[in-house]
């Protein structure tokens, strides 16, 4: 009854305060209480009385309780209901003369929760020493969901004391991990949004119980099936996650709470939302990290149940993307990102996802700023909230105040101006001040990368990561699919060269449709050329597609993760087999074929002479080379940043490669992230490198650097430092190189 009446009140065209007043009156009447009051949490964590039936009306928007103060503060802090037959004897009771509540003894208060966050407190009071039943507590909690919706929507915004803001709408800032450069200002779009439960009130409780049970059984069996099939193709401990899922899905306490909630008169989906919000609140307050981690799993489970109950069509569709959309997601795959309309996307905020994760690669290709590791992001925002993503620093501003927004808008203008300056450099010859020509190429892997050729003026594609096509596909791309992509790439670049890299899968690059191999150390496991040599059909099909696509022009193909000369030679003979086959069957062939090896496994450093003679060219994958040189996982934030690529060990390794390859006249490119950072790129030029390949966004800054550089004095400085052991201050040459740049006014 109450819920039905509430729904009517929600639909009435009255002002927010009047609506609130009606609501508290209705609740009081329904709960047979003399008092019903709503306290709303403000951004300063005070709880302000927003509406009351029964207490003095003058106290509304006057009475405030500090965080933790009084019974109301206690409920807000603990996020748990509190029922007392004699409130005044409770040690936390705080007497407020203006409210006139001294005559009330019975007290029942519940937190107003949304996604586990406390937005306010709803209280009923009775003069009698009343004992509230479990059912009454449940009923009030259910009612509070309606209020949570109102508070979160921002409808109550202008009601509070002037100059204050509700906690639900307060500005928040986070510092996450920047994954892709850039600055985006826009409005929140939730990727896989929380299912919004519109239908709160049950018309037939038995029917709702049956729906709930059916949904649980369904979700449960789908989890069992996933576990049995073993086709778990996602990141690391996906199986653990599923096991946890199964654990929750069979947890009697959780299931009972769902049933109890339905019996208060709400729909199955509303019950899932309510119980989930309570669980979230409790788990967020837990100090046990294991427990907190499980929060996501429980969220997932609840979401599955909700989707099952309300059907998929309630999920925001991609077509509905507003202008200046900033996606907020727990995590996201690269294919999902590509489904959105790029022209409207301004940024992406993730709760999980590492620096070299595929989503980062795709986002960089699309030039969308990304910040990851923003804990809880998707549960503290509402669709449409203003949000700023700074992919340079990792800052995320949610509902920013006007001054913050203005300062970021200024920063965005500055950035745009700088981009414009870079764009103007694109037609200038890529030559240092002392006449050394540097070839700047693009790293690419998707069709969306190709417009960057023209925008940056790149001299070609120095690294085409062919695995990206495989990673974003639902199933294995056919030989035809592959050939088509390669042909499109070649058409797009015109007469500029493209260096394709054969599939670099395995390790962290898993294909959704390939069975996962459990490995202790995937980065040094079965990946890249190792898979190619063990499953030659993969490489053969790819090589054939490449040979056909490049008929009549040069094919440049290199192999990833080569550890020995023999591996390279075996891969080469596989490709030669395909050339032979095409020749025999009368297919046109490329005019020239160059096969290269990536230098990214340190063992090759000790057979440079051999590999440089075998291969037609070399390309340094500095991301992996540094990872293996320093034994520091490139995806592990605890270690990935602790070794400096501009320190003596790595610079000496890089010098060795340049020297040895130079001796036998084997061309070398650097194509890892190193080449795209201006100071690092400067050092590479000083070591003798003349060919660098990098992401599109890096070309402008690197070009600006080299146009101001005199290469020969830098070479001399580096030669001396590497011979003598460098800066006496430490093993890193970074300070000395930065000083050189500053002294010569080189923008790095
Ligand atoms: C590298 O390792 O530096 C590289 C270019 O390849 P990837 O980042 O794709 O492993
Ligand atoms: Mg690599």
XYZ file of C-alpha atoms and ligand atoms in Angstrom:
759
model
C 0.000 0.000 0.000
C 2.612 2.488 1.125
C 4.817 1.825 -1.854
C 1.920 2.290 -4.186
C 1.003 5.600 -2.564
C 4.629 6.683 -2.716
C 4.717 6.000 -6.388
C 1.741 8.285 -6.881
C 3.401 11.037 -4.885
C 6.567 10.672 -6.949
C 4.546 11.277 -10.079
C 2.750 14.387 -8.809
C 3.846 17.657 -10.398
C 4.786 19.418 -7.159
C 7.932 21.111 -5.896
C 10.620 18.930 -4.329
C 10.062 20.119 -0.758
C 6.316 19.581 -0.989
C 6.908 16.094 -2.333
C 9.290 15.284 0.514
C 6.780 16.593 3.061
C 4.103 14.365 1.583
C 6.413 11.378 1.653
C 7.375 11.662 5.317
C 3.720 12.155 6.201
C 2.759 9.020 4.314
C 5.516 6.963 5.896
C 4.593 8.128 9.402
C 0.971 7.231 8.854
C 1.804 3.879 7.380
C 4.273 2.909 10.074
C 1.813 4.128 12.739
C 4.443 6.509 14.052
C 4.023 10.038 15.305
C 7.252 11.108 13.645
C 8.970 10.495 10.343
C 12.061 12.522 9.413
C 14.519 12.489 6.580
C 18.115 13.581 7.145
C 20.236 14.118 4.062
C 23.987 13.717 4.128
C 25.806 16.828 2.923
C 29.194 17.029 1.296
C 30.632 18.251 4.626
C 29.278 14.989 6.078
C 26.782 16.797 8.275
C 23.275 15.331 8.287
C 20.706 18.018 7.634
C 17.040 17.582 8.476
C 15.271 17.891 5.111
C 11.726 16.996 6.037
C 9.739 15.933 9.030
C 6.296 14.883 10.055
C 5.857 15.242 13.790
C 8.957 17.208 14.844
C 8.902 21.016 14.855
C 8.674 22.238 11.272
C 11.001 25.141 12.049
C 13.802 22.656 12.569
C 13.760 21.641 8.880
C 17.015 22.777 7.214
C 18.072 24.123 10.636
C 18.910 20.970 12.534
C 22.224 19.451 11.604
C 24.138 16.581 13.090
C 27.822 16.151 12.541
C 29.110 12.890 11.132
C 28.813 10.289 13.854
C 26.797 12.593 16.099
C 23.597 11.338 17.675
C 21.694 8.228 16.700
C 21.246 9.528 13.175
C 24.987 10.081 12.817
C 25.604 6.596 14.134
C 23.321 5.046 11.521
C 24.948 7.060 8.741
C 28.384 5.962 9.817
C 27.603 2.275 10.308
C 25.174 2.091 7.374
C 23.076 -0.258 9.508
C 19.521 0.113 10.777
C 18.965 0.850 14.442
C 15.775 0.055 16.372
C 15.379 1.179 19.997
C 12.438 1.096 22.341
C 13.968 3.853 24.435
C 16.128 6.084 22.311
C 16.964 8.526 25.072
C 18.744 5.940 27.137
C 21.145 5.171 24.269
C 24.593 6.634 24.901
C 24.718 8.226 21.453
C 21.416 10.079 21.802
C 21.933 13.799 21.124
C 19.155 16.080 22.301
C 18.157 18.889 19.966
C 15.781 21.304 21.702
C 14.554 22.865 18.435
C 13.054 19.582 17.276
C 10.911 18.865 20.315
C 11.753 15.172 20.147
C 12.192 14.688 23.897
C 8.759 13.139 24.179
C 9.560 10.250 21.832
C 10.985 6.976 23.033
C 10.526 4.434 20.271
C 13.071 5.021 17.502
C 13.762 3.261 14.236
C 16.299 4.624 11.786
C 17.651 3.190 8.547
C 20.410 4.409 6.245
C 19.375 5.687 2.837
C 21.776 3.778 0.636
C 22.650 3.795 -3.017
C 25.261 1.415 -4.371
C 26.406 1.058 -0.783
C 26.999 4.767 -0.244
C 25.090 6.506 2.556
C 23.050 9.379 1.174
C 20.979 10.057 4.287
C 19.041 8.588 7.177
C 15.317 7.932 7.450
C 13.814 7.831 10.938
C 10.441 7.065 12.486
C 9.694 7.756 16.162
C 6.958 6.865 18.598
C 6.030 8.301 21.948
C 5.526 4.785 23.267
C 8.376 2.442 24.104
C 7.730 0.572 20.904
C 9.507 -2.586 19.810
C 9.845 -2.464 16.039
C 9.617 -5.846 14.353
C 12.036 -7.249 11.779
C 9.330 -6.737 9.158
C 8.998 -3.079 10.067
C 12.723 -2.565 9.780
C 12.635 -4.240 6.376
C 9.702 -2.119 5.290
C 11.423 1.125 6.222
C 14.572 0.040 4.401
C 12.564 -0.655 1.316
C 10.886 2.727 1.548
C 14.253 4.405 1.817
C 15.102 3.193 -1.707
C 12.589 5.671 -3.082
C 14.308 8.469 -1.212
C 17.735 7.316 -2.378
C 16.543 7.696 -5.938
C 15.309 11.241 -5.248
C 18.517 12.323 -3.542
C 20.788 10.810 -6.198
C 18.822 12.411 -9.009
C 19.788 15.862 -7.718
C 16.129 16.836 -7.306
C 16.718 18.007 -3.731
C 19.745 20.065 -4.628
C 18.413 23.553 -4.060
C 16.563 22.729 -0.839
C 19.448 22.546 1.596
C 21.088 25.311 3.570
C 22.552 27.814 1.076
C 26.146 27.076 0.161
C 25.851 23.374 0.949
C 25.685 20.396 -1.363
C 24.255 16.942 -0.758
C 26.876 14.229 -0.351
C 25.296 12.356 -3.218
C 26.098 15.222 -5.544
C 29.352 16.400 -4.009
C 32.414 16.929 -6.145
C 34.864 14.047 -5.922
C 38.404 13.734 -7.102
C 40.450 10.647 -7.679
C 44.018 9.999 -8.632
C 44.189 6.892 -10.782
C 46.751 5.481 -13.159
C 46.972 7.329 -16.495
C 46.730 4.863 -19.384
C 46.272 7.093 -22.396
C 47.191 10.763 -22.753
C 44.826 13.591 -23.239
C 42.274 15.648 -21.449
C 38.558 15.030 -21.681
C 35.699 17.134 -20.328
C 32.207 15.758 -20.589
C 29.399 13.824 -19.016
C 29.235 10.372 -17.529
C 27.967 7.471 -19.556
C 28.046 4.219 -17.642
C 29.308 1.326 -19.694
C 27.198 -1.620 -18.617
C 25.287 0.668 -16.303
C 23.871 -0.507 -13.061
C 20.470 -1.784 -13.968
C 18.025 0.897 -12.928
C 15.120 -0.731 -11.206
C 12.018 1.194 -12.163
C 9.479 -1.287 -10.989
C 9.775 -1.339 -7.211
C 6.407 -2.512 -6.077
C 5.203 -6.071 -6.294
C 1.647 -6.787 -7.242
C 1.928 -10.488 -6.416
C 4.526 -11.520 -3.882
C 4.394 -15.243 -4.667
C 4.966 -14.454 -8.288
C 7.990 -12.322 -7.376
C 9.436 -15.093 -5.221
C 9.055 -17.487 -8.114
C 10.765 -15.018 -10.484
C 13.587 -14.546 -8.022
C 14.124 -18.266 -7.593
C 14.082 -18.870 -11.302
C 16.629 -16.121 -11.885
C 18.910 -17.460 -9.169
C 18.716 -20.975 -10.540
C 19.475 -19.663 -13.994
C 22.468 -17.602 -12.984
C 23.753 -20.418 -10.835
C 23.624 -22.958 -13.596
C 25.246 -20.582 -16.057
C 28.154 -20.143 -13.651
C 28.456 -23.896 -13.183
C 28.430 -24.296 -16.915
C 31.162 -21.717 -17.423
C 33.293 -23.453 -14.866
C 32.714 -26.845 -16.402
C 33.313 -25.772 -19.958
C 36.571 -24.265 -18.814
C 36.412 -21.741 -21.633
C 37.522 -19.009 -19.341
C 39.439 -16.762 -21.551
C 39.787 -13.604 -19.539
C 42.519 -12.167 -17.402
C 44.441 -13.942 -14.702
C 42.207 -15.221 -11.963
C 38.954 -15.374 -13.784
C 38.386 -18.828 -12.476
C 38.783 -17.612 -8.905
C 36.212 -14.981 -9.623
C 33.783 -17.546 -10.902
C 34.396 -19.753 -7.903
C 33.654 -16.794 -5.661
C 30.536 -16.200 -7.694
C 29.455 -19.725 -7.132
C 30.114 -19.311 -3.444
C 27.863 -16.253 -3.213
C 25.236 -17.769 -5.432
C 24.942 -20.610 -2.950
C 25.247 -18.500 0.174
C 22.156 -19.185 2.236
C 22.361 -15.909 4.150
C 22.391 -13.891 0.969
C 19.583 -15.875 -0.578
C 17.452 -15.597 2.540
C 17.888 -11.832 2.633
C 16.710 -11.627 -0.955
C 13.600 -13.633 -0.124
C 12.896 -11.532 2.978
C 13.173 -8.360 0.963
C 10.651 -9.591 -1.592
C 8.251 -10.454 1.195
C 8.186 -6.775 2.241
C 6.249 -6.172 -0.960
C 8.843 -5.267 -3.540
C 9.693 -6.845 -6.857
C 12.455 -9.406 -7.238
C 14.703 -6.860 -8.958
C 14.118 -4.251 -6.265
C 15.018 -6.878 -3.676
C 18.293 -7.649 -5.444
C 19.124 -3.957 -5.569
C 18.311 -3.462 -1.909
C 20.218 -6.436 -0.586
C 23.131 -5.575 -2.823
C 23.243 -2.019 -1.537
C 23.264 -3.257 2.062
C 25.999 -5.778 1.335
C 28.042 -3.164 -0.462
C 27.728 -0.793 2.477
C 28.944 -3.461 4.842
C 31.764 -4.684 2.633
C 33.004 -1.168 1.877
C 33.413 -0.599 5.581
C 35.272 -3.830 6.089
C 38.972 -3.566 6.792
C 39.620 -7.040 5.478
C 41.115 -6.610 2.004
C 39.935 -10.044 0.906
C 36.407 -9.132 1.792
C 36.665 -5.799 0.003
C 37.976 -7.468 -3.107
C 35.017 -9.793 -3.175
C 32.791 -6.756 -3.466
C 33.254 -6.730 -7.223
C 32.293 -10.344 -7.494
C 29.155 -9.754 -5.533
C 28.383 -6.721 -7.704
C 28.793 -8.864 -10.765
C 26.540 -11.507 -9.419
C 23.866 -8.993 -8.468
C 24.149 -7.435 -11.925
C 23.714 -10.766 -13.585
C 20.624 -11.387 -11.537
C 19.268 -7.947 -12.348
C 19.874 -8.356 -16.045
C 18.199 -11.704 -15.946
C 15.224 -10.191 -14.134
C 14.673 -7.012 -16.095
C 15.948 -8.107 -19.487
C 18.754 -6.612 -21.472
C 16.756 -3.894 -23.154
C 16.929 -1.672 -20.113
C 20.636 -1.204 -20.605
C 21.618 2.064 -22.237
C 22.255 1.475 -25.878
C 25.297 2.680 -27.712
C 23.267 4.773 -30.106
C 22.069 6.895 -27.251
C 25.551 8.254 -26.662
C 25.406 11.984 -25.875
C 27.940 14.518 -27.130
C 31.102 14.674 -25.006
C 30.553 11.274 -23.460
C 32.990 10.010 -20.876
C 32.625 6.317 -20.295
C 32.891 4.967 -16.782
C 33.349 1.231 -16.444
C 34.558 -1.345 -13.988
C 36.541 -2.896 -16.762
C 36.110 -3.083 -20.456
C 37.381 -5.031 -23.403
C 38.848 -3.397 -26.509
C 36.016 -4.573 -28.739
C 33.448 -2.923 -26.497
C 35.263 0.394 -26.742
C 35.283 0.216 -30.518
C 31.513 -0.240 -30.479
C 31.011 3.309 -29.270
C 30.796 6.252 -31.599
C 34.308 7.670 -31.492
C 33.219 11.141 -32.528
C 31.289 11.559 -29.281
C 33.773 9.970 -26.883
C 35.929 12.261 -24.795
C 37.403 9.869 -22.258
C 37.285 6.653 -20.320
C 37.543 5.921 -16.607
C 38.164 2.358 -15.468
C 38.243 0.688 -12.104
C 40.597 -1.978 -13.400
C 43.001 -2.335 -16.316
C 46.768 -2.127 -16.684
C 49.053 0.126 -18.664
C 49.715 -2.299 -21.490
C 46.236 -3.758 -21.423
C 44.509 -3.943 -24.755
C 41.958 -1.364 -23.872
C 44.813 1.105 -23.367
C 46.259 0.265 -26.763
C 42.918 0.758 -28.464
C 42.167 3.941 -26.541
C 45.513 5.393 -27.568
C 44.762 4.523 -31.163
C 41.462 6.356 -30.837
C 43.172 9.238 -28.995
C 40.858 8.937 -26.014
C 42.312 9.793 -22.601
C 42.043 6.928 -20.127
C 42.561 6.721 -16.385
C 42.432 3.374 -14.643
C 42.531 2.053 -11.084
C 39.850 4.481 -9.947
C 38.326 2.467 -7.167
C 34.536 2.386 -7.047
C 34.240 4.888 -9.896
C 31.164 3.350 -11.411
C 29.221 3.351 -8.168
C 29.796 6.993 -7.195
C 28.677 8.559 -10.455
C 25.268 8.980 -11.986
C 24.605 9.054 -15.693
C 24.985 12.600 -16.930
C 27.262 13.823 -14.133
C 29.907 16.301 -15.212
C 33.323 14.623 -15.247
C 36.888 15.431 -16.277
C 39.528 12.862 -17.196
C 43.149 13.913 -17.237
C 45.069 11.151 -18.981
C 48.377 12.958 -18.410
C 48.248 12.999 -14.625
C 45.656 10.352 -13.812
C 43.292 12.835 -12.180
C 39.572 12.329 -12.437
C 37.188 15.059 -11.311
C 33.601 14.058 -10.753
C 30.997 16.840 -10.556
C 33.795 19.439 -10.457
C 33.066 22.841 -8.912
C 33.067 25.732 -11.427
C 36.601 26.933 -10.650
C 38.061 23.464 -11.164
C 36.150 23.071 -14.383
C 37.361 26.447 -15.608
C 40.966 25.599 -14.890
C 40.707 22.334 -16.807
C 38.977 24.084 -19.671
C 41.990 26.405 -19.780
C 44.302 23.441 -19.790
C 42.326 21.860 -22.624
C 42.652 25.034 -24.692
C 46.392 25.092 -24.068
C 46.640 21.476 -25.117
C 44.684 22.118 -28.269
C 47.038 24.980 -29.092
C 50.050 22.746 -28.550
C 48.491 20.047 -30.741
C 48.001 22.668 -33.400
C 51.687 23.570 -33.172
C 52.622 19.900 -33.547
C 50.330 19.599 -36.516
C 52.169 22.453 -38.181
C 55.444 20.549 -37.778
C 54.202 17.599 -39.751
C 55.313 18.912 -43.134
C 58.800 19.926 -41.982
C 61.628 17.549 -42.814
C 62.488 15.382 -39.834
C 66.090 16.502 -39.468
C 68.121 17.636 -36.476
C 69.734 21.062 -36.454
C 73.042 19.506 -37.479
C 71.502 17.708 -40.426
C 70.896 14.184 -39.113
C 67.782 12.685 -40.652
C 65.530 10.801 -38.262
C 62.784 8.579 -39.617
C 59.661 8.862 -37.483
C 57.129 6.103 -37.955
C 53.861 5.115 -36.442
C 52.920 2.166 -34.243
C 49.544 0.863 -35.343
C 47.387 -2.222 -35.346
C 43.857 -1.246 -36.214
C 42.089 0.532 -39.010
C 41.317 3.361 -36.619
C 45.052 4.057 -36.434
C 45.363 4.844 -40.103
C 44.057 8.414 -40.229
C 46.985 9.237 -37.926
C 49.348 8.769 -40.860
C 48.136 11.937 -42.505
C 47.622 13.816 -39.250
C 51.161 13.226 -38.031
C 53.086 13.124 -41.267
C 54.661 9.804 -40.203
C 57.110 8.269 -42.642
C 55.389 4.891 -42.512
C 54.284 2.275 -40.023
C 57.238 0.942 -38.087
C 55.231 -1.581 -36.101
C 51.895 -2.979 -37.145
C 50.667 -5.181 -34.309
C 48.658 -7.758 -36.214
C 47.401 -9.414 -33.035
C 45.050 -6.526 -32.311
C 42.716 -7.654 -35.069
C 42.654 -11.061 -33.414
C 42.207 -9.692 -29.924
C 39.153 -7.611 -30.684
C 37.429 -10.248 -32.801
C 34.798 -12.581 -31.461
C 36.280 -15.474 -33.395
C 39.486 -16.238 -35.208
C 39.827 -13.916 -38.231
C 39.827 -15.959 -41.422
C 42.639 -15.811 -43.974
C 40.370 -13.537 -46.027
C 39.718 -11.218 -43.078
C 43.435 -10.942 -42.502
C 44.282 -10.272 -46.108
C 41.570 -7.621 -46.315
C 42.895 -5.756 -43.281
C 46.473 -5.824 -44.573
C 45.350 -4.603 -47.982
C 43.381 -1.772 -46.354
C 46.432 -0.773 -44.362
C 48.609 -0.700 -47.455
C 46.055 1.348 -49.353
C 45.863 3.826 -46.509
C 49.620 4.373 -46.264
C 50.140 4.787 -50.002
C 53.770 4.346 -50.959
C 55.128 4.553 -47.446
C 56.522 1.367 -45.902
C 54.704 -0.792 -43.366
C 56.445 -3.251 -41.073
C 54.006 -5.952 -40.082
C 54.672 -8.014 -37.008
C 53.480 -11.604 -36.933
C 51.020 -12.538 -34.207
C 52.290 -11.614 -30.773
C 49.761 -13.537 -28.720
C 50.032 -15.437 -25.480
C 51.414 -13.935 -22.322
C 49.022 -11.121 -21.476
C 47.537 -11.077 -24.959
C 44.884 -13.745 -24.796
C 42.441 -14.434 -27.548
C 38.880 -14.810 -26.322
C 38.261 -17.802 -28.577
C 41.474 -19.709 -27.877
C 41.711 -22.067 -24.947
C 43.654 -20.550 -22.158
C 46.891 -22.176 -21.166
C 47.574 -21.981 -17.472
C 51.091 -20.788 -16.940
C 52.966 -19.691 -13.860
C 54.829 -16.997 -15.776
C 52.927 -16.112 -18.915
C 55.287 -13.279 -19.895
C 58.101 -15.780 -20.285
C 55.816 -18.572 -21.325
C 54.234 -19.877 -24.475
C 53.795 -16.795 -26.569
C 54.574 -15.033 -29.825
C 57.093 -16.826 -32.050
C 57.059 -19.786 -29.681
C 53.405 -20.423 -30.485
C 54.062 -19.755 -34.162
C 56.741 -22.435 -34.312
C 54.648 -24.966 -32.399
C 51.476 -24.219 -34.374
C 52.923 -23.415 -37.778
C 49.501 -23.249 -39.441
C 48.841 -19.935 -37.683
C 51.982 -18.341 -39.062
C 51.545 -19.930 -42.471
C 48.039 -18.577 -42.905
C 49.132 -15.162 -41.765
C 52.212 -15.140 -43.969
C 50.127 -16.151 -46.961
C 47.601 -13.392 -46.274
C 50.456 -10.888 -46.028
C 52.167 -12.117 -49.179
C 48.948 -11.835 -51.134
C 48.099 -8.416 -49.741
C 51.551 -7.029 -50.588
C 51.761 -8.470 -54.102
C 53.706 -6.058 -56.275
C 55.186 -4.063 -53.411
C 57.527 -4.624 -50.493
C 56.544 -6.972 -47.683
C 58.263 -6.197 -44.406
C 57.509 -8.768 -41.734
C 59.098 -9.260 -38.346
C 58.776 -11.868 -35.629
C 58.201 -11.046 -31.961
C 59.996 -12.504 -28.928
C 62.832 -14.077 -30.843
C 65.266 -15.513 -28.298
C 67.678 -17.335 -30.582
C 68.897 -17.078 -34.138
C 67.560 -20.570 -34.806
C 64.026 -19.523 -33.970
C 64.264 -16.700 -36.446
C 65.564 -19.029 -39.123
C 62.810 -21.550 -38.531
C 60.183 -18.825 -38.820
C 61.820 -17.567 -41.959
C 61.744 -20.985 -43.572
C 58.022 -21.266 -42.801
C 57.460 -18.010 -44.656
C 59.694 -19.165 -47.490
C 57.535 -22.275 -47.781
C 54.552 -20.013 -48.379
C 56.431 -17.944 -50.938
C 57.307 -21.148 -52.732
C 53.696 -22.297 -52.654
C 52.389 -19.027 -54.077
C 55.029 -19.009 -56.751
C 54.124 -22.562 -57.756
C 50.451 -21.766 -57.905
C 51.062 -18.712 -60.042
C 50.169 -15.980 -57.551
C 51.800 -12.584 -57.920
C 54.416 -12.005 -55.232
C 55.740 -8.944 -53.420
C 58.441 -7.056 -55.272
C 60.704 -7.396 -52.283
C 60.501 -9.362 -49.048
C 62.332 -8.283 -45.885
C 62.141 -10.415 -42.780
C 63.158 -8.982 -39.444
C 63.552 -9.960 -35.809
C 62.393 -8.037 -32.829
C 65.074 -7.563 -30.257
C 63.212 -7.846 -26.986
C 64.702 -10.889 -25.294
C 68.109 -10.192 -23.741
C 69.680 -13.430 -25.038
C 69.874 -11.830 -28.484
C 72.213 -9.193 -27.075
C 74.845 -11.876 -26.885
C 74.384 -13.024 -30.439
C 73.830 -9.708 -32.127
C 76.328 -10.443 -34.783
C 74.487 -13.666 -35.652
C 70.962 -12.268 -35.657
C 71.992 -9.111 -37.505
C 73.474 -11.254 -40.269
C 70.442 -13.558 -40.437
C 67.731 -10.922 -40.384
C 67.134 -8.245 -42.978
C 66.395 -5.766 -40.222
C 65.994 -5.528 -36.454
C 63.456 -3.716 -34.350
C 63.863 -3.138 -30.648
C 60.804 -3.839 -28.527
C 61.917 -1.768 -25.601
C 58.821 -2.576 -23.534
C 59.717 -6.222 -23.331
C 63.455 -5.712 -23.510
C 63.365 -3.519 -20.386
C 60.966 -5.896 -18.666
C 63.352 -8.798 -19.168
C 66.542 -6.845 -18.678
C 65.472 -5.634 -15.254
C 63.253 -8.637 -14.472
C 60.380 -6.235 -13.814
C 56.881 -7.109 -14.992
C 55.731 -4.316 -17.295
C 52.136 -4.790 -16.134
C 52.834 -4.781 -12.434
C 52.603 -1.297 -11.031
C 54.686 -2.239 -8.024
C 57.727 -2.868 -10.154
C 57.140 -1.488 -13.630
C 58.316 2.002 -12.791
C 61.275 1.321 -10.575
C 64.016 0.915 -13.165
C 65.072 3.726 -15.388
C 65.486 3.102 -19.093
C 67.948 5.991 -19.099
C 70.260 4.283 -16.626
C 73.630 2.832 -17.529
C 72.589 -0.824 -17.907
C 69.854 -0.167 -20.426
C 71.702 2.554 -22.311
C 74.703 0.258 -22.634
C 72.467 -2.529 -23.910
C 70.916 -0.167 -26.450
C 74.328 1.106 -27.500
C 75.526 -2.460 -28.007
C 72.625 -3.238 -30.335
C 73.175 -0.072 -32.376
C 76.910 -0.730 -32.678
C 76.742 -4.410 -33.559
C 73.922 -4.011 -36.068
C 75.786 -1.054 -37.565
C 78.907 -3.181 -38.046
C 77.098 -5.583 -40.374
C 74.905 -2.905 -41.940
C 71.650 -4.248 -40.528
C 69.054 -1.461 -40.107
C 67.539 -1.099 -36.621
C 64.359 0.618 -35.501
C 63.211 1.238 -31.928
C 59.470 0.638 -31.629
C 58.697 0.331 -27.906
C 57.181 3.111 -25.823
C 60.693 4.390 -25.158
C 60.951 5.835 -28.641
C 57.858 7.972 -28.085
C 59.043 9.904 -25.043
C 60.975 13.021 -26.079
C 63.852 12.771 -23.587
C 64.238 9.047 -24.193
C 63.991 9.537 -27.950
C 66.707 12.172 -27.668
C 68.931 9.673 -25.877
C 68.269 7.084 -28.596
C 69.394 9.545 -31.256
C 72.491 10.184 -29.159
C 73.163 6.448 -29.162
C 73.055 6.394 -32.941
C 69.461 5.358 -33.687
C 67.965 6.971 -36.753
C 64.626 5.155 -37.006
C 61.976 5.459 -34.306
C 58.440 4.156 -34.300
C 55.845 5.381 -31.834
C 52.199 6.077 -31.083
C 50.519 8.844 -33.048
C 50.334 11.200 -30.078
C 54.097 10.961 -29.547
C 55.168 12.028 -33.024
C 54.544 15.762 -32.544
C 56.480 16.082 -29.263
C 59.360 13.929 -30.545
C 59.580 15.921 -33.731
C 59.584 19.200 -31.831
C 62.470 17.792 -29.778
C 64.590 16.668 -32.690
C 64.123 19.867 -34.665
C 65.850 21.666 -31.800
C 68.545 19.027 -31.278
C 72.164 18.934 -32.311
C 72.848 15.212 -32.488
C 76.658 15.181 -32.550
C 77.346 17.000 -29.279
C 74.818 14.687 -27.651
C 76.540 11.626 -29.114
C 79.800 12.825 -27.638
C 78.233 13.380 -24.249
C 76.689 9.910 -24.209
C 79.819 8.191 -25.484
C 81.797 9.753 -22.680
C 79.200 8.989 -20.014
C 78.804 5.350 -21.045
C 82.552 4.873 -21.116
C 83.242 6.458 -17.762
C 80.156 5.321 -15.858
C 78.197 8.509 -16.198
C 77.032 10.983 -13.702
C 78.870 10.596 -10.414
C 75.534 11.371 -8.773
C 74.019 8.047 -9.802
C 73.642 5.373 -12.402
C 70.848 7.150 -14.254
C 71.807 9.536 -17.011
C 68.375 11.109 -16.895
C 69.527 14.205 -14.976
C 72.489 14.744 -17.287
C 70.291 14.327 -20.370
C 67.658 16.665 -18.957
C 70.378 19.212 -18.278
C 71.619 18.885 -21.856
C 68.095 19.474 -23.127
C 67.620 22.499 -20.883
C 70.979 24.002 -21.826
C 70.178 23.694 -25.523
C 66.544 24.775 -25.238
C 65.316 21.418 -26.492
C 61.647 20.833 -25.641
C 61.390 17.483 -23.894
C 57.744 -3.969 -27.126
O 57.814 -4.992 -26.450
O 58.401 -2.950 -26.891
C 56.848 -3.916 -28.288
C 56.957 -2.954 -29.171
O 55.907 -4.858 -28.420
P 54.635 -5.005 -27.487
O 54.508 -3.750 -26.676
O 53.495 -5.218 -28.407
O 54.976 -6.195 -26.672
Mg 57.007 -6.870 -27.124
